[in-house]
JSON list of C-alpha atoms in Angstrom, two decimals:
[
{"chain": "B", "resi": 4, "resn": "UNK", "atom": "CA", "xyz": [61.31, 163.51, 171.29]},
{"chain": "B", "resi": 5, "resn": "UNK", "atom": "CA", "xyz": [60.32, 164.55, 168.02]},
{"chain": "B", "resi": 6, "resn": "UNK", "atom": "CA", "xyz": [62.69, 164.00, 164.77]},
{"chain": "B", "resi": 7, "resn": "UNK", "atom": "CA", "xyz": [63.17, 166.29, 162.23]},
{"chain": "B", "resi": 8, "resn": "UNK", "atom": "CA", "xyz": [60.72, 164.55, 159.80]},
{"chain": "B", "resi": 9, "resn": "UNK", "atom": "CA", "xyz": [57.96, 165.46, 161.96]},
{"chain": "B", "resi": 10, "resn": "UNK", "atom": "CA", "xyz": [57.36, 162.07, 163.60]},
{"chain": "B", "resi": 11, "resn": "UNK", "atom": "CA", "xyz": [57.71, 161.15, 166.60]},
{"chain": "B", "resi": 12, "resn": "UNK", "atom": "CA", "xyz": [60.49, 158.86, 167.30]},
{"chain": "B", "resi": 13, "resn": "UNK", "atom": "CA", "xyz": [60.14, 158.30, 170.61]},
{"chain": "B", "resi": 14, "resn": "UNK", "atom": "CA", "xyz": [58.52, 155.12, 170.72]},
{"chain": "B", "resi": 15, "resn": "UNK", "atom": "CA", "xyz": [60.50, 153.23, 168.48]},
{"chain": "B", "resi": 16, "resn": "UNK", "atom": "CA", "xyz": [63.87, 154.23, 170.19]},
{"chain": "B", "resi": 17, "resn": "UNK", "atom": "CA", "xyz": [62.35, 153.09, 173.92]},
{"chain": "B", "resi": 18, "resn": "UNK", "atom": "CA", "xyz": [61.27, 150.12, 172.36]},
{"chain": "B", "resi": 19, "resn": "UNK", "atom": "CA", "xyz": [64.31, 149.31, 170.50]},
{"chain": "B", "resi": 20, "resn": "UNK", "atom": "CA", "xyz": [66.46, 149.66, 173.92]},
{"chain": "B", "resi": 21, "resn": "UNK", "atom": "CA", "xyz": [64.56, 146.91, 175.51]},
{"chain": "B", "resi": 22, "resn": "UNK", "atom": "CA", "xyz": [64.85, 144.61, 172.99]},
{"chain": "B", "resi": 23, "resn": "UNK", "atom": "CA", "xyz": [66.89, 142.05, 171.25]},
{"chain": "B", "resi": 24, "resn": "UNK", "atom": "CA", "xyz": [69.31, 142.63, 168.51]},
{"chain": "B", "resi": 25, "resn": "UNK", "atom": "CA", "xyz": [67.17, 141.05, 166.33]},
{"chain": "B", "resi": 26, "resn": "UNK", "atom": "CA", "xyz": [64.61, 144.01, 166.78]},
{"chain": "B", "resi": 27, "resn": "UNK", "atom": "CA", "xyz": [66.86, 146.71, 166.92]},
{"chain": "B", "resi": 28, "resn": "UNK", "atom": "CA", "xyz": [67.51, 145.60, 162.65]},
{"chain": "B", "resi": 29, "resn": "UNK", "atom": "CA", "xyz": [63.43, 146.30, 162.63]},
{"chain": "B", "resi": 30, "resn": "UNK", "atom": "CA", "xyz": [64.04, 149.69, 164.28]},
{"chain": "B", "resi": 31, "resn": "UNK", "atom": "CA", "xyz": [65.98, 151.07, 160.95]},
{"chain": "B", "resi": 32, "resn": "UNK", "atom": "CA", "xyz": [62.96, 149.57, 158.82]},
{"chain": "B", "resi": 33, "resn": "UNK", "atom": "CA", "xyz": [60.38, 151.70, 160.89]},
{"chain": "B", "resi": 34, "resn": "UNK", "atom": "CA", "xyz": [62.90, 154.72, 160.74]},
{"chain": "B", "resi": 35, "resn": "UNK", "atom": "CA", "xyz": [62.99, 153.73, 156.91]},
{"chain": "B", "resi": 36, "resn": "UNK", "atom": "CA", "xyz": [59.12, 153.90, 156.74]},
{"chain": "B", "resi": 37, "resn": "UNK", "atom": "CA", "xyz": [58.99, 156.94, 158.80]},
{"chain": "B", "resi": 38, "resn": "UNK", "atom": "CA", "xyz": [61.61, 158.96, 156.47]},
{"chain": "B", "resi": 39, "resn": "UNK", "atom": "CA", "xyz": [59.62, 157.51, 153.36]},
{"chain": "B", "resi": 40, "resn": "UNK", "atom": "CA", "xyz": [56.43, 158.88, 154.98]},
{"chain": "B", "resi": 41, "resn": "UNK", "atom": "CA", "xyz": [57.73, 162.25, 155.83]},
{"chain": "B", "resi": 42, "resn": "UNK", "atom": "CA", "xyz": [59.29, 162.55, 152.29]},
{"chain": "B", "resi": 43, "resn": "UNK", "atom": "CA", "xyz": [56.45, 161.36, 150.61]},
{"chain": "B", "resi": 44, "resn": "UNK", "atom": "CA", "xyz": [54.21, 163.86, 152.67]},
{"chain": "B", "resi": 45, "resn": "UNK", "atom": "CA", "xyz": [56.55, 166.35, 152.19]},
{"chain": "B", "resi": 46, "resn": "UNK", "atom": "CA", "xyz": [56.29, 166.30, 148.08]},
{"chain": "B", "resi": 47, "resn": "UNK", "atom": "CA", "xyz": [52.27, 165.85, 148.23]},
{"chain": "B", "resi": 48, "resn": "UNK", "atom": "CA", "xyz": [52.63, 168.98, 150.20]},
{"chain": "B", "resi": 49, "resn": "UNK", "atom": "CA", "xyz": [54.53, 170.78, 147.91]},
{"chain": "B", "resi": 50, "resn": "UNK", "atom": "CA", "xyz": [52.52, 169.25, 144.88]},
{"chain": "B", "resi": 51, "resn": "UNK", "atom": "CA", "xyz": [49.09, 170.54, 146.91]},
{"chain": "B", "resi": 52, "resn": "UNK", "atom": "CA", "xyz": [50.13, 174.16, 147.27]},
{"chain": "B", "resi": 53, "resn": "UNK", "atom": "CA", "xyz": [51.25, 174.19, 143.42]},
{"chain": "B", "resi": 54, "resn": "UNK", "atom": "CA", "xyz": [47.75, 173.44, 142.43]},
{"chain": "B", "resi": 55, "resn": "UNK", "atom": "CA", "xyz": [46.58, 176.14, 144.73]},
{"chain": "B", "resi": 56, "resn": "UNK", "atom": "CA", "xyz": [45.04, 179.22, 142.75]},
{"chain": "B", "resi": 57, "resn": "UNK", "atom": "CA", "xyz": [47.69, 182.07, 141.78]},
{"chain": "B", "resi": 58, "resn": "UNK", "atom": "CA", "xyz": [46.26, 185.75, 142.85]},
{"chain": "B", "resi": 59, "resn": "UNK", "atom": "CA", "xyz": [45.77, 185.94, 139.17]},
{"chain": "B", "resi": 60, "resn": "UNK", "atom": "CA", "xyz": [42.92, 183.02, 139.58]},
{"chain": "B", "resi": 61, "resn": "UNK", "atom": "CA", "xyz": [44.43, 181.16, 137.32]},
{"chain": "B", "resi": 62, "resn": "UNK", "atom": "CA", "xyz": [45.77, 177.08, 138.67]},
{"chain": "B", "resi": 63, "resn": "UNK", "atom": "CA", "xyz": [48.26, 176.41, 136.13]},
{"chain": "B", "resi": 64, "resn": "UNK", "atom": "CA", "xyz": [51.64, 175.01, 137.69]},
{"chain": "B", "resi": 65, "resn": "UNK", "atom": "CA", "xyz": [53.85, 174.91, 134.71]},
{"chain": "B", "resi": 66, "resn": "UNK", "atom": "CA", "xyz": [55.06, 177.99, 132.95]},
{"chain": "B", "resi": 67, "resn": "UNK", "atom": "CA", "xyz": [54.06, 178.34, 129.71]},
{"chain": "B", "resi": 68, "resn": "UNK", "atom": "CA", "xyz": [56.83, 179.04, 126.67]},
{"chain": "B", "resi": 69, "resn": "UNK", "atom": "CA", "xyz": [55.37, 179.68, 123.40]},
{"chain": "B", "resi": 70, "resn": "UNK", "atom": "CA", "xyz": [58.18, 178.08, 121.18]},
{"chain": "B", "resi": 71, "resn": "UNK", "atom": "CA", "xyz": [58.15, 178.37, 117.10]},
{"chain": "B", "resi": 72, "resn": "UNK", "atom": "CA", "xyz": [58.26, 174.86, 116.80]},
{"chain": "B", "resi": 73, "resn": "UNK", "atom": "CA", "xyz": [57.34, 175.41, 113.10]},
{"chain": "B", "resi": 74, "resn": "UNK", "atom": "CA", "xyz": [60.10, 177.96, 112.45]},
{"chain": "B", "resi": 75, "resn": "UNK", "atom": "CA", "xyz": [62.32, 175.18, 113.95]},
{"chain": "B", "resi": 76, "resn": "UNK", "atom": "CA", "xyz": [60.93, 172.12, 112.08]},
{"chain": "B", "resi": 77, "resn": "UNK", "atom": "CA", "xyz": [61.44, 174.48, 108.68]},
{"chain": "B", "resi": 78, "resn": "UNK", "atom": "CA", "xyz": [65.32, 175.45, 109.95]},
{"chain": "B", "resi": 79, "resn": "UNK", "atom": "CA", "xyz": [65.72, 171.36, 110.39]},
{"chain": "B", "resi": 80, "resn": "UNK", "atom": "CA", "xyz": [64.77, 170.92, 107.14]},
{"chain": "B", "resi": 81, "resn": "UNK", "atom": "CA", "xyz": [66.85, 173.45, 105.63]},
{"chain": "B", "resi": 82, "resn": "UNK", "atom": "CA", "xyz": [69.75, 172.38, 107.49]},
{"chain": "B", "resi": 83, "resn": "UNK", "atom": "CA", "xyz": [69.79, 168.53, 106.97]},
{"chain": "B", "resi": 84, "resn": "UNK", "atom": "CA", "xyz": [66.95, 167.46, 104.31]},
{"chain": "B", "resi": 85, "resn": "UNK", "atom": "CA", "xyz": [66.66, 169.49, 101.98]},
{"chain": "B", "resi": 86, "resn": "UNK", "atom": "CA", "xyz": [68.26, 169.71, 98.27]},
{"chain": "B", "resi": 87, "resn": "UNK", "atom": "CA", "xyz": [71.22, 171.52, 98.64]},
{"chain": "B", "resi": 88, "resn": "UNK", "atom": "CA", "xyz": [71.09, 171.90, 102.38]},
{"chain": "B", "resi": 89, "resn": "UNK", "atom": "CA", "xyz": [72.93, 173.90, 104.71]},
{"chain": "B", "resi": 90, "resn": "UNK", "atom": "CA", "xyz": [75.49, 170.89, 105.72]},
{"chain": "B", "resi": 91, "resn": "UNK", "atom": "CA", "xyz": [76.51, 167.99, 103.50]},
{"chain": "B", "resi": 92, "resn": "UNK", "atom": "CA", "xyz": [76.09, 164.57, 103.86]},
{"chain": "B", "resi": 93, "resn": "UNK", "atom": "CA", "xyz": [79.57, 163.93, 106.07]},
{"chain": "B", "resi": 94, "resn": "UNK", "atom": "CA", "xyz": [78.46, 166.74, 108.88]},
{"chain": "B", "resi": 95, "resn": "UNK", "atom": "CA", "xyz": [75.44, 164.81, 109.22]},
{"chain": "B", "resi": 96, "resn": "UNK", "atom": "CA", "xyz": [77.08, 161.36, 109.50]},
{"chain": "B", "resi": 97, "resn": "UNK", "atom": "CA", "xyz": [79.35, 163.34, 112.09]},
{"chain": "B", "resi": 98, "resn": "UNK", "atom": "CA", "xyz": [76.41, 165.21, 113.93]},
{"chain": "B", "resi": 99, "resn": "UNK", "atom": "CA", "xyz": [73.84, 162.24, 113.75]},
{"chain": "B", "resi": 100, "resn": "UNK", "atom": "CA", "xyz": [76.56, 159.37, 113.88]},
{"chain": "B", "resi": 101, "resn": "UNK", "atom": "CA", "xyz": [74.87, 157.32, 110.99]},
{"chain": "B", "resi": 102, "resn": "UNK", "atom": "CA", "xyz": [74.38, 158.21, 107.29]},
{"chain": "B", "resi": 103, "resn": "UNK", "atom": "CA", "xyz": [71.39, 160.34, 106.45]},
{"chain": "B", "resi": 104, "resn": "UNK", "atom": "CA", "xyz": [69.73, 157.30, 104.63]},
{"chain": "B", "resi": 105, "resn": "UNK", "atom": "CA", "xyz": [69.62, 154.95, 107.40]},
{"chain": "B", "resi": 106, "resn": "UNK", "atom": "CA", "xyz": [68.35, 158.00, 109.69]},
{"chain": "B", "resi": 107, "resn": "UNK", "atom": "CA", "xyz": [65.73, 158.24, 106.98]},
{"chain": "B", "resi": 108, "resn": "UNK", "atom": "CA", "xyz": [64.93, 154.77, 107.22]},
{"chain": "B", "resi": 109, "resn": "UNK", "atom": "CA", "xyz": [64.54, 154.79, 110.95]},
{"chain": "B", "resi": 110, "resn": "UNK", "atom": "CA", "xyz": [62.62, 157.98, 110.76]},
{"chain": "B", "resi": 111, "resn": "UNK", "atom": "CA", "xyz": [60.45, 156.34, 108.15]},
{"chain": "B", "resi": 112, "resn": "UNK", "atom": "CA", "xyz": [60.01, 153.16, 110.31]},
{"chain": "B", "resi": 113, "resn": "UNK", "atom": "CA", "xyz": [58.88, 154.76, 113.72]},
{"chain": "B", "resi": 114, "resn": "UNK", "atom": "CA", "xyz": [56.31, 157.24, 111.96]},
{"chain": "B", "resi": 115, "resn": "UNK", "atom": "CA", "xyz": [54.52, 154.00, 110.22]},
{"chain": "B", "resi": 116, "resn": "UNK", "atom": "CA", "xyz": [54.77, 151.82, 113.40]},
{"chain": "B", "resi": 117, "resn": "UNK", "atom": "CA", "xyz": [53.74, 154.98, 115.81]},
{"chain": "B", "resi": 118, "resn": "UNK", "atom": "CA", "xyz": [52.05, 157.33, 113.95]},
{"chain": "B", "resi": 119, "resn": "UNK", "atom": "CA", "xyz": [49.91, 158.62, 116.80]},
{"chain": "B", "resi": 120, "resn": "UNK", "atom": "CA", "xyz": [52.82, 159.78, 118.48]},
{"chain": "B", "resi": 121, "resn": "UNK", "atom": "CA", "xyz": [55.67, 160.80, 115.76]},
{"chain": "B", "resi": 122, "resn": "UNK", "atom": "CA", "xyz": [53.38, 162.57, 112.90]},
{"chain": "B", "resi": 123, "resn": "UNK", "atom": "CA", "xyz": [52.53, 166.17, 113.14]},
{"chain": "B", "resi": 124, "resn": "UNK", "atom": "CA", "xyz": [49.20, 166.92, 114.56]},
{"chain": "B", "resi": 125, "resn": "UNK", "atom": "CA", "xyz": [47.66, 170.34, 115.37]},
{"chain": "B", "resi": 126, "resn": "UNK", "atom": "CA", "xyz": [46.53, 171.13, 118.91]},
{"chain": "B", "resi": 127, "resn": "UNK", "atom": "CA", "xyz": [43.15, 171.99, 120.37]},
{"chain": "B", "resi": 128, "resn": "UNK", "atom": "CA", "xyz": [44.19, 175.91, 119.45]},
{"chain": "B", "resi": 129, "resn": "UNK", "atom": "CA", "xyz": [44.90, 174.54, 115.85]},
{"chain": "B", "resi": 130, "resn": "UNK", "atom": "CA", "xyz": [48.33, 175.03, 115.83]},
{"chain": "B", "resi": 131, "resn": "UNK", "atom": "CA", "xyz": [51.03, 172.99, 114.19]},
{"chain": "B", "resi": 132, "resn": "UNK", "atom": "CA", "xyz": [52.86, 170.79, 116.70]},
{"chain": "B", "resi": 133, "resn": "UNK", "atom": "CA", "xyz": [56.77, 169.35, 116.35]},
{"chain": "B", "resi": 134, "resn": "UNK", "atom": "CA", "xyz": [57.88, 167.62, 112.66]},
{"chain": "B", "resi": 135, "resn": "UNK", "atom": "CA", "xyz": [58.05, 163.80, 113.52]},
{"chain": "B", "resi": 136, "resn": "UNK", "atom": "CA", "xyz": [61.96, 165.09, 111.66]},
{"chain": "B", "resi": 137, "resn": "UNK", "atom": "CA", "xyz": [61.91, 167.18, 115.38]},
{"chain": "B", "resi": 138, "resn": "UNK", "atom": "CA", "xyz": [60.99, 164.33, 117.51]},
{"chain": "B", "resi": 139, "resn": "UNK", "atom": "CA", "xyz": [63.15, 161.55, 116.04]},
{"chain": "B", "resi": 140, "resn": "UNK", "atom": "CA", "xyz": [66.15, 163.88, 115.50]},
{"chain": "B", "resi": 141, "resn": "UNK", "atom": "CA", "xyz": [66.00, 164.23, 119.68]},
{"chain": "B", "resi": 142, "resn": "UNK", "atom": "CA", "xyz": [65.69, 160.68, 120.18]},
{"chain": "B", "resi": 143, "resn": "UNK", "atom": "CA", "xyz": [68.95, 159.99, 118.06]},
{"chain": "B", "resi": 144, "resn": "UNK", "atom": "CA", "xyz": [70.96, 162.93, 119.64]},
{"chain": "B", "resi": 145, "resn": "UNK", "atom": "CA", "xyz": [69.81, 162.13, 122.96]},
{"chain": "B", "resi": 146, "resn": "UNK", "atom": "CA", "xyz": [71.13, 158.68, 122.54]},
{"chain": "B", "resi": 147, "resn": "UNK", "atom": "CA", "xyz": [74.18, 159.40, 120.59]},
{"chain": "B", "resi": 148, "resn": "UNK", "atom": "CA", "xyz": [75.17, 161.93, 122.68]},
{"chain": "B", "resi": 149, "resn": "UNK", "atom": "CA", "xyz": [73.89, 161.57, 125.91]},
{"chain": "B", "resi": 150, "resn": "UNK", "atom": "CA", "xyz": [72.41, 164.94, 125.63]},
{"chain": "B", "resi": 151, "resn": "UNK", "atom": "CA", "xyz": [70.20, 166.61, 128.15]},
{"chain": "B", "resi": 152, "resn": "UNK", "atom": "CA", "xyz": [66.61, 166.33, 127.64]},
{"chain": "B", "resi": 153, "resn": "UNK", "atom": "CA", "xyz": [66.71, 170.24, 127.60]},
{"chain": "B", "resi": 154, "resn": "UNK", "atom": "CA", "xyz": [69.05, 170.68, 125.56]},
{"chain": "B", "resi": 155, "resn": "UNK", "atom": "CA", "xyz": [66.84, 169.80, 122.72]},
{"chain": "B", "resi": 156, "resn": "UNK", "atom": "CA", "xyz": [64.63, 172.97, 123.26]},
{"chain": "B", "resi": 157, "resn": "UNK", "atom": "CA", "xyz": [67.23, 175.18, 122.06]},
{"chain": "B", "resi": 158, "resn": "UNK", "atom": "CA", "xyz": [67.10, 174.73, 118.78]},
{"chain": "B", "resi": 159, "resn": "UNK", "atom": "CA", "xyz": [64.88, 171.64, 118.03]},
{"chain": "B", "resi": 160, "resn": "UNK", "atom": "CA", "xyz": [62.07, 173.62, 120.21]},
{"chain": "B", "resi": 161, "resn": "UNK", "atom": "CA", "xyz": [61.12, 170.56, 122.17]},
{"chain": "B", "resi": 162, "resn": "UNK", "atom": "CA", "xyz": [59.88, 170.67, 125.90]},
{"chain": "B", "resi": 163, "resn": "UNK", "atom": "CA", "xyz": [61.95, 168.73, 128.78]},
{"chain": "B", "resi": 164, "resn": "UNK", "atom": "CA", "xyz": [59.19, 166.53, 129.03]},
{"chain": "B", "resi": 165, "resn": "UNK", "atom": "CA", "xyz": [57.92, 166.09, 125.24]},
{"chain": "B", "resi": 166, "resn": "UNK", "atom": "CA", "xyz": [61.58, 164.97, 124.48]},
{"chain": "B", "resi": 167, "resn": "UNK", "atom": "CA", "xyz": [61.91, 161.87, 127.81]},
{"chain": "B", "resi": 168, "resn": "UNK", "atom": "CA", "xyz": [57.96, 161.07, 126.35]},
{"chain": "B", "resi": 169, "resn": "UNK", "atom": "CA", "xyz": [59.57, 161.02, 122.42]},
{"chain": "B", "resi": 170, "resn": "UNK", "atom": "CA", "xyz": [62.96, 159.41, 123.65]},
{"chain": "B", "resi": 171, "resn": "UNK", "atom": "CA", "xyz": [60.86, 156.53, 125.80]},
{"chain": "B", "resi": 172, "resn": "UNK", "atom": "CA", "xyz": [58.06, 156.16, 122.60]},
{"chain": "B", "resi": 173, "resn": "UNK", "atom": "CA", "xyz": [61.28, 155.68, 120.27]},
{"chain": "B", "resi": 174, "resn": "UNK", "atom": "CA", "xyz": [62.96, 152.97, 122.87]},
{"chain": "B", "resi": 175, "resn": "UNK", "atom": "CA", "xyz": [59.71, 151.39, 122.79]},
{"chain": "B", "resi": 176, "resn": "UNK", "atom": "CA", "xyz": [59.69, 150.81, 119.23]},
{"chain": "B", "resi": 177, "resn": "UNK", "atom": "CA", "xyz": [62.99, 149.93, 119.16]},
{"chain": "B", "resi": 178, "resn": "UNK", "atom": "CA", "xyz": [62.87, 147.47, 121.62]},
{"chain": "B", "resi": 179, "resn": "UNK", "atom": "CA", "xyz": [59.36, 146.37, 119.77]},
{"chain": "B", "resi": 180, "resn": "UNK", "atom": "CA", "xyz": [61.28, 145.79, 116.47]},
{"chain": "B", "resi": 181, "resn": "UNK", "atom": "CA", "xyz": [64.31, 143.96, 117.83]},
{"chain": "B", "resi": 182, "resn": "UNK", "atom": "CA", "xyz": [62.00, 141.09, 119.57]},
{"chain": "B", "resi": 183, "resn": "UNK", "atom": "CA", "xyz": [60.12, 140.76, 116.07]},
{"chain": "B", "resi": 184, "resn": "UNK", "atom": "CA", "xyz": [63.34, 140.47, 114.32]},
{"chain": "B", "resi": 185, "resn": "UNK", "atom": "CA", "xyz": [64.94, 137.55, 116.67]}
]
């Protein structure tokens, strides 16, 4: 009989009958290993016909969205860090749960102990990429708040998976600088 995973289960079941309790607890381990197979198979499938060529000829699997991560970075700025910014000092204690001096400091602190991954770079199309302002100022909302990955794109600009790479670089660090100071 075959089970819905696309094995067949036959074998184990007649051979689990006949045997002693003891095996029957090593019948759910090979049902274990045959669901992990089957779901395991069943993602490199799905992974394989992503990569397959679109009628278009192109292979890309991920979409594309050209964000103005520059328009966002200078709206950031105008909102928080600049002289005579949009909100004062107590929105930003509200909004970023700390004072906009020790957000500074951190800021200033993970972009000289990572600068590879926090300062603006351009890309290979010699584009700006996001403010190390953008990617820090996910990692502290993200944590403060619990906040959605994706929620950053709105209006920090920030990909799903730029912000879990920022927010893991940024635990790193963190992590990094509380074993050097104990």
């Amino acid at each position: 009989m075959s089970s819905h995973n696309g094995f067949d289960s036959s074998s184990t079941s007649s051979s689990s009958s006949s045997s002693s309790s003891s095996s029957s607890s090593d019948d759910g381990g090979v049902k274990s290993i045959y669901r992990g197979a089957a779901i395991a198979a069943n993602i490199y499938e799905r992974q394989r016909q992503k990569k397959r060529p679109r009628p278009d000829g192109s292979s890309k699997s991920r979409r594309y969205i050209p964000r103005d991560r520059v328009g966002a970075a200078k709206i950031l700025m105008r909102d928080y860090f600049v002289d005579g910014c949009l909100y004062t000092d107590e929105m930003f204690r509200r909004r970023f749960r700390m004072q906009k001096p020790l957000f500074m400091r951190i800021h200033d602190a993970v972009l000289q102990h990572d600068p590879m991954n926090f300062q603006q770079r351009q890309d290979a199309a010699h584009k700006l990429g996001l403010s190390s302002l953008q990617k820090v100022t996910a990692a502290i909302r993200m944590l403060a708040y619990g906040m959605a990955a994706d929620q950053c794109d709105e209006y920090l600009k920030i990909a799903e998976t730029t912000t879990m790479k920022t927010l893991r670089k940024f635990c790193m660090l963190s992590l990094r600088s509380s074993e050097v100071n104990t």
